[in-house]
PDB file of C-alpha atoms in Angstrom:
ATOM      1  CA  MET A  25      96.224 105.572 162.064  1.00 61.00           C
ATOM      2  CA  ARG A  26      99.558 106.043 163.722  1.00 74.00           C
ATOM      3  CA  GLN A  27      99.772 108.676 166.399  1.00 86.00           C
ATOM      4  CA  PRO A  28     100.398 112.181 165.018  1.00 94.00           C
ATOM      5  CA  ARG A  29     103.363 114.274 166.161  1.00 95.00           C
ATOM      6  CA  LEU A  30     101.299 117.481 165.897  1.00 98.00           C
ATOM      7  CA  VAL A  31      97.581 118.238 166.024  1.00 98.00           C
ATOM      8  CA  LEU A  32      96.445 121.440 164.341  1.00 98.00           C
ATOM      9  CA  LEU A  33      93.035 122.769 165.319  1.00 98.00           C
ATOM     10  CA  ASP A  34      90.810 125.477 163.960  1.00 98.00           C
ATOM     11  CA  ARG A  35      89.557 127.702 166.777  1.00 98.00           C
ATOM     12  CA  ASP A  36      85.935 128.774 166.249  1.00 97.00           C
ATOM     13  CA  GLY A  37      83.695 125.741 165.920  1.00 97.00           C
ATOM     14  CA  VAL A  38      86.364 123.274 167.098  1.00 98.00           C
ATOM     15  CA  LEU A  39      87.751 124.566 170.410  1.00 98.00           C
ATOM     16  CA  ASN A  40      85.000 127.056 171.143  1.00 98.00           C
ATOM     17  CA  MET A  41      81.466 127.488 169.871  1.00 97.00           C
ATOM     18  CA  ASP A  42      81.409 129.654 166.752  1.00 95.00           C
ATOM     19  CA  LYS A  43      79.523 132.777 167.737  1.00 91.00           C
ATOM     20  CA  GLY A  44      80.828 134.976 164.930  1.00 92.00           C
ATOM     21  CA  TYR A  45      83.750 137.353 165.449  1.00 96.00           C
ATOM     22  CA  LEU A  46      84.568 136.203 168.978  1.00 96.00           C
ATOM     23  CA  TYR A  47      87.158 138.330 170.758  1.00 96.00           C
ATOM     24  CA  ARG A  48      85.964 138.677 174.365  1.00 96.00           C
ATOM     25  CA  LYS A  49      86.608 135.936 176.910  1.00 96.00           C
ATOM     26  CA  GLN A  50      83.209 136.410 178.517  1.00 96.00           C
ATOM     27  CA  ASP A  51      81.602 135.385 175.207  1.00 96.00           C
ATOM     28  CA  LEU A  52      83.628 132.185 174.817  1.00 97.00           C
ATOM     29  CA  GLU A  53      81.846 128.866 175.262  1.00 98.00           C
ATOM     30  CA  TRP A  54      84.026 125.763 174.971  1.00 98.00           C
ATOM     31  CA  VAL A  55      83.020 123.005 172.569  1.00 98.00           C
ATOM     32  CA  PRO A  56      82.138 119.886 174.588  1.00 98.00           C
ATOM     33  CA  GLY A  57      85.197 117.696 175.080  1.00 98.00           C
ATOM     34  CA  SER A  58      87.651 120.303 173.777  1.00 98.00           C
ATOM     35  CA  ARG A  59      89.586 120.879 176.992  1.00 97.00           C
ATOM     36  CA  GLU A  60      89.528 117.144 177.727  1.00 97.00           C
ATOM     37  CA  ALA A  61      90.941 116.414 174.269  1.00 98.00           C
ATOM     38  CA  LEU A  62      93.695 118.964 174.838  1.00 98.00           C
ATOM     39  CA  LYS A  63      94.513 117.367 178.192  1.00 98.00           C
ATOM     40  CA  GLU A  64      94.763 113.894 176.629  1.00 97.00           C
ATOM     41  CA  LEU A  65      96.994 115.204 173.841  1.00 97.00           C
ATOM     42  CA  ALA A  66      99.274 116.889 176.393  1.00 97.00           C
ATOM     43  CA  GLU A  67      99.450 113.685 178.436  1.00 96.00           C
ATOM     44  CA  ALA A  68     100.435 111.807 175.261  1.00 95.00           C
ATOM     45  CA  GLY A  69     103.157 114.379 174.521  1.00 96.00           C
ATOM     46  CA  ILE A  70     101.484 115.567 171.315  1.00 96.00           C
ATOM     47  CA  PRO A  71     101.712 119.324 170.818  1.00 97.00           C
ATOM     48  CA  VAL A  72      98.700 121.301 169.620  1.00 98.00           C
ATOM     49  CA  ALA A  73      98.731 124.442 167.495  1.00 98.00           C
ATOM     50  CA  VAL A  74      95.690 126.498 166.577  1.00 98.00           C
ATOM     51  CA  VAL A  75      95.288 127.919 163.056  1.00 98.00           C
ATOM     52  CA  THR A  76      92.451 130.418 162.824  1.00 98.00           C
ATOM     53  CA  ASN A  77      91.136 133.014 160.382  1.00 97.00           C
ATOM     54  CA  GLN A  78      90.350 136.214 162.268  1.00 97.00           C
ATOM     55  CA  SER A  79      88.949 138.525 159.610  1.00 97.00           C
ATOM     56  CA  GLY A  80      87.246 140.585 162.317  1.00 96.00           C
ATOM     57  CA  VAL A  81      90.554 142.463 162.530  1.00 97.00           C
ATOM     58  CA  ALA A  82      90.452 143.443 158.836  1.00 97.00           C
ATOM     59  CA  ARG A  83      86.757 144.245 159.138  1.00 97.00           C
ATOM     60  CA  GLY A  84      87.451 146.632 162.037  1.00 96.00           C
ATOM     61  CA  TYR A  85      85.393 144.719 164.609  1.00 97.00           C
ATOM     62  CA  TYR A  86      88.346 144.276 166.971  1.00 97.00           C
ATOM     63  CA  GLY A  87      92.136 144.630 166.960  1.00 97.00           C
ATOM     64  CA  GLU A  88      95.048 142.213 167.011  1.00 97.00           C
ATOM     65  CA  LYS A  89      95.560 143.054 170.680  1.00 97.00           C
ATOM     66  CA  ASP A  90      92.079 141.665 171.376  1.00 98.00           C
ATOM     67  CA  VAL A  91      92.939 138.443 169.526  1.00 98.00           C
ATOM     68  CA  LEU A  92      96.179 138.056 171.483  1.00 98.00           C
ATOM     69  CA  LEU A  93      94.455 138.698 174.825  1.00 98.00           C
ATOM     70  CA  LEU A  94      91.792 136.096 174.096  1.00 98.00           C
ATOM     71  CA  HIS A  95      94.388 133.551 173.004  1.00 98.00           C
ATOM     72  CA  SER A  96      96.446 134.125 176.164  1.00 98.00           C
ATOM     73  CA  TRP A  97      93.338 133.638 178.279  1.00 98.00           C
ATOM     74  CA  MET A  98      92.445 130.469 176.361  1.00 98.00           C
ATOM     75  CA  VAL A  99      95.925 129.025 176.961  1.00 98.00           C
ATOM     76  CA  ALA A 100      95.605 129.759 180.695  1.00 97.00           C
ATOM     77  CA  GLN A 101      92.187 128.059 180.850  1.00 97.00           C
ATOM     78  CA  VAL A 102      93.448 125.029 178.936  1.00 98.00           C
ATOM     79  CA  ARG A 103      96.468 124.730 181.236  1.00 97.00           C
ATOM     80  CA  LYS A 104      94.172 124.849 184.292  1.00 97.00           C
ATOM     81  CA  ALA A 105      92.385 121.839 182.761  1.00 96.00           C
ATOM     82  CA  GLY A 106      95.708 119.989 182.313  1.00 97.00           C
ATOM     83  CA  GLY A 107      96.189 120.620 178.585  1.00 97.00           C
ATOM     84  CA  ASP A 108      98.330 122.925 176.501  1.00 97.00           C
ATOM     85  CA  ILE A 109      98.328 124.886 173.279  1.00 98.00           C
ATOM     86  CA  ALA A 110     101.877 125.242 171.979  1.00 97.00           C
ATOM     87  CA  ARG A 111     101.103 128.078 169.554  1.00 97.00           C
ATOM     88  CA  PHE A 112      98.329 130.132 168.042  1.00 98.00           C
ATOM     89  CA  TYR A 113      98.562 131.168 164.404  1.00 98.00           C
ATOM     90  CA  TYR A 114      95.954 133.601 163.171  1.00 98.00           C
ATOM     91  CA  CYS A 115      95.239 135.436 159.952  1.00 98.00           C
ATOM     92  CA  PRO A 116      93.920 138.973 160.494  1.00 98.00           C
ATOM     93  CA  HIS A 117      93.494 139.600 156.761  1.00 97.00           C
ATOM     94  CA  HIS A 118      90.531 139.808 154.435  1.00 97.00           C
ATOM     95  CA  LYS A 119      90.816 141.294 150.977  1.00 94.00           C
ATOM     96  CA  GLU A 120      87.525 143.153 151.431  1.00 93.00           C
ATOM     97  CA  GLY A 121      88.373 144.449 154.913  1.00 94.00           C
ATOM     98  CA  LYS A 122      87.819 148.037 156.022  1.00 96.00           C
ATOM     99  CA  VAL A 123      91.195 148.393 157.771  1.00 95.00           C
ATOM    100  CA  ALA A 124      93.638 149.155 154.950  1.00 95.00           C
ATOM    101  CA  GLU A 125      96.713 147.415 156.380  1.00 95.00           C
ATOM    102  CA  TYR A 126      94.762 144.141 156.691  1.00 96.00           C
ATOM    103  CA  ALA A 127      92.719 144.417 153.483  1.00 96.00           C
ATOM    104  CA  VAL A 128      95.053 142.185 151.500  1.00 95.00           C
ATOM    105  CA  ASP A 129      94.912 138.863 149.691  1.00 94.00           C
ATOM    106  CA  CYS A 130      97.466 136.959 151.778  1.00 96.00           C
ATOM    107  CA  ASP A 131      98.812 133.409 151.782  1.00 95.00           C
ATOM    108  CA  CYS A 132      97.783 132.722 155.378  1.00 96.00           C
ATOM    109  CA  ARG A 133      94.002 132.992 155.127  1.00 97.00           C
ATOM    110  CA  LYS A 134      92.532 129.505 154.897  1.00 98.00           C
ATOM    111  CA  PRO A 135      91.910 127.757 152.509  1.00 97.00           C
ATOM    112  CA  LYS A 136      95.464 128.847 151.610  1.00 98.00           C
ATOM    113  CA  PRO A 137      98.037 126.832 153.555  1.00 98.00           C
ATOM    114  CA  GLY A 138     100.269 129.600 154.921  1.00 98.00           C
ATOM    115  CA  MET A 139      99.442 129.189 158.619  1.00 98.00           C
ATOM    116  CA  VAL A 140      99.653 125.403 158.417  1.00 98.00           C
ATOM    117  CA  LEU A 141     103.020 125.535 156.651  1.00 98.00           C
ATOM    118  CA  ARG A 142     104.339 128.037 159.193  1.00 98.00           C
ATOM    119  CA  ALA A 143     103.249 125.818 162.090  1.00 98.00           C
ATOM    120  CA  LEU A 144     104.927 122.766 160.543  1.00 98.00           C
ATOM    121  CA  GLU A 145     108.140 124.688 159.979  1.00 97.00           C
ATOM    122  CA  GLU A 146     108.300 126.370 163.401  1.00 97.00           C
ATOM    123  CA  LEU A 147     107.381 123.193 165.265  1.00 97.00           C
ATOM    124  CA  SER A 148     109.690 121.026 163.103  1.00 97.00           C
ATOM    125  CA  VAL A 149     107.047 118.506 162.076  1.00 97.00           C
ATOM    126  CA  ALA A 150     106.748 116.867 158.656  1.00 97.00           C
ATOM    127  CA  PRO A 151     103.315 117.218 157.008  1.00 98.00           C
ATOM    128  CA  GLU A 152     102.700 113.456 157.090  1.00 97.00           C
ATOM    129  CA  ASP A 153     103.207 113.516 160.876  1.00 97.00           C
ATOM    130  CA  ALA A 154     100.459 116.083 161.509  1.00 98.00           C
ATOM    131  CA  ILE A 155      96.681 116.183 161.347  1.00 97.00           C
ATOM    132  CA  LEU A 156      94.304 119.130 161.216  1.00 98.00           C
ATOM    133  CA  ILE A 157      90.774 119.262 162.591  1.00 98.00           C
ATOM    134  CA  GLY A 158      88.530 122.020 161.320  1.00 98.00           C
ATOM    135  CA  ASP A 159      84.830 122.715 161.039  1.00 98.00           C
ATOM    136  CA  SER A 160      84.834 124.014 157.468  1.00 97.00           C
ATOM    137  CA  PRO A 161      85.857 122.587 154.101  1.00 97.00           C
ATOM    138  CA  ARG A 162      88.344 125.491 153.837  1.00 97.00           C
ATOM    139  CA  ASP A 163      90.180 124.086 156.887  1.00 98.00           C
ATOM    140  CA  VAL A 164      90.514 120.682 155.233  1.00 98.00           C
ATOM    141  CA  GLU A 165      91.572 122.360 151.953  1.00 97.00           C
ATOM    142  CA  ALA A 166      94.327 124.275 153.783  1.00 98.00           C
ATOM    143  CA  ALA A 167      95.523 121.060 155.414  1.00 98.00           C
ATOM    144  CA  GLU A 168      95.581 119.157 152.127  1.00 97.00           C
ATOM    145  CA  ALA A 169      97.388 122.018 150.361  1.00 98.00           C
ATOM    146  CA  ALA A 170     100.120 121.712 153.010  1.00 98.00           C
ATOM    147  CA  GLY A 171     100.303 117.907 152.732  1.00 97.00           C
ATOM    148  CA  VAL A 172      98.546 117.397 156.086  1.00 98.00           C
ATOM    149  CA  THR A 173      95.608 115.048 156.626  1.00 97.00           C
ATOM    150  CA  GLY A 174      92.511 117.112 157.383  1.00 98.00           C
ATOM    151  CA  TYR A 175      89.345 116.088 159.204  1.00 97.00           C
ATOM    152  CA  LEU A 176      85.978 117.857 159.168  1.00 98.00           C
ATOM    153  CA  PHE A 177      84.457 118.241 162.638  1.00 97.00           C
ATOM    154  CA  GLN A 178      80.736 118.859 162.410  1.00 95.00           C
ATOM    155  CA  GLY A 179      79.995 119.403 166.061  1.00 95.00           C
ATOM    156  CA  GLY A 180      79.501 117.177 169.042  1.00 96.00           C
ATOM    157  CA  ASP A 181      82.238 116.164 171.457  1.00 98.00           C
ATOM    158  CA  LEU A 182      85.776 116.965 170.284  1.00 98.00           C
ATOM    159  CA  ARG A 183      87.363 114.345 172.540  1.00 97.00           C
ATOM    160  CA  GLU A 184      85.181 111.613 171.049  1.00 97.00           C
ATOM    161  CA  PHE A 185      85.932 112.882 167.522  1.00 97.00           C
ATOM    162  CA  LEU A 186      89.680 112.786 168.224  1.00 97.00           C
ATOM    163  CA  HIS A 187      89.355 109.217 169.544  1.00 95.00           C
ATOM    164  CA  GLY A 188      87.576 108.311 166.304  1.00 96.00           C
ATOM    165  CA  ILE A 189      90.445 109.731 164.281  1.00 95.00           C
ATOM    166  CA  LEU A 190      93.031 107.832 166.290  1.00 92.00           C
ATOM    167  CA  ASP A 191      91.137 104.522 166.137  1.00 93.00           C
ATOM    168  CA  GLY A 192      90.447 104.912 162.425  1.00 90.00           C
ATOM    169  CA  SER A 193      86.646 105.128 162.625  1.00 92.00           C
ATOM    170  CA  VAL A 194      86.630 108.786 161.495  1.00 94.00           C
ATOM    171  CA  LYS A 195      87.855 109.206 157.944  1.00 92.00           C
ATOM    172  CA  PRO A 196      89.772 112.236 156.640  1.00 94.00           C
ATOM    173  CA  GLY A 197      88.360 114.777 154.240  1.00 87.00           C
ATOM    174  CA  VAL A 198      85.064 116.569 153.963  1.00 67.00           C
TER     175      VAL A 198
END
């Protein structure tokens, strides 16, 4: 495949181990190869944006401030490792949430493509020039709904998985 102009990543299960409703930095464990992959993408001049469902906000487990603090810390850690995350996009909604203002059926919660479309627009990248890596079929569905090629990461080393995408040995879809 030709080199993408933007790599979109899910957060939990792709960048960090999915521990369920993560919001504290002391609970974060990086997926093997994730910071190395981000460093290689930065060195290649390819921006990275994260698109992540954070229904813990709607469920009342933590607030948006907690999400923003964790994301800021993650960016700092990635930069220390030589990589970068251009933007974080997160959906705090869930239609069955306990916090009324977030208990809505929105267009940003994956598998809907709202976050992906917003990232493409704000970063001025055409859908065919981006890829998305997620750990759930809903991530790939969101990518496809936005016209972006989606890849299902099922664990292991993210850097190796990214190399497989770029050399064509990893196929898109679920």
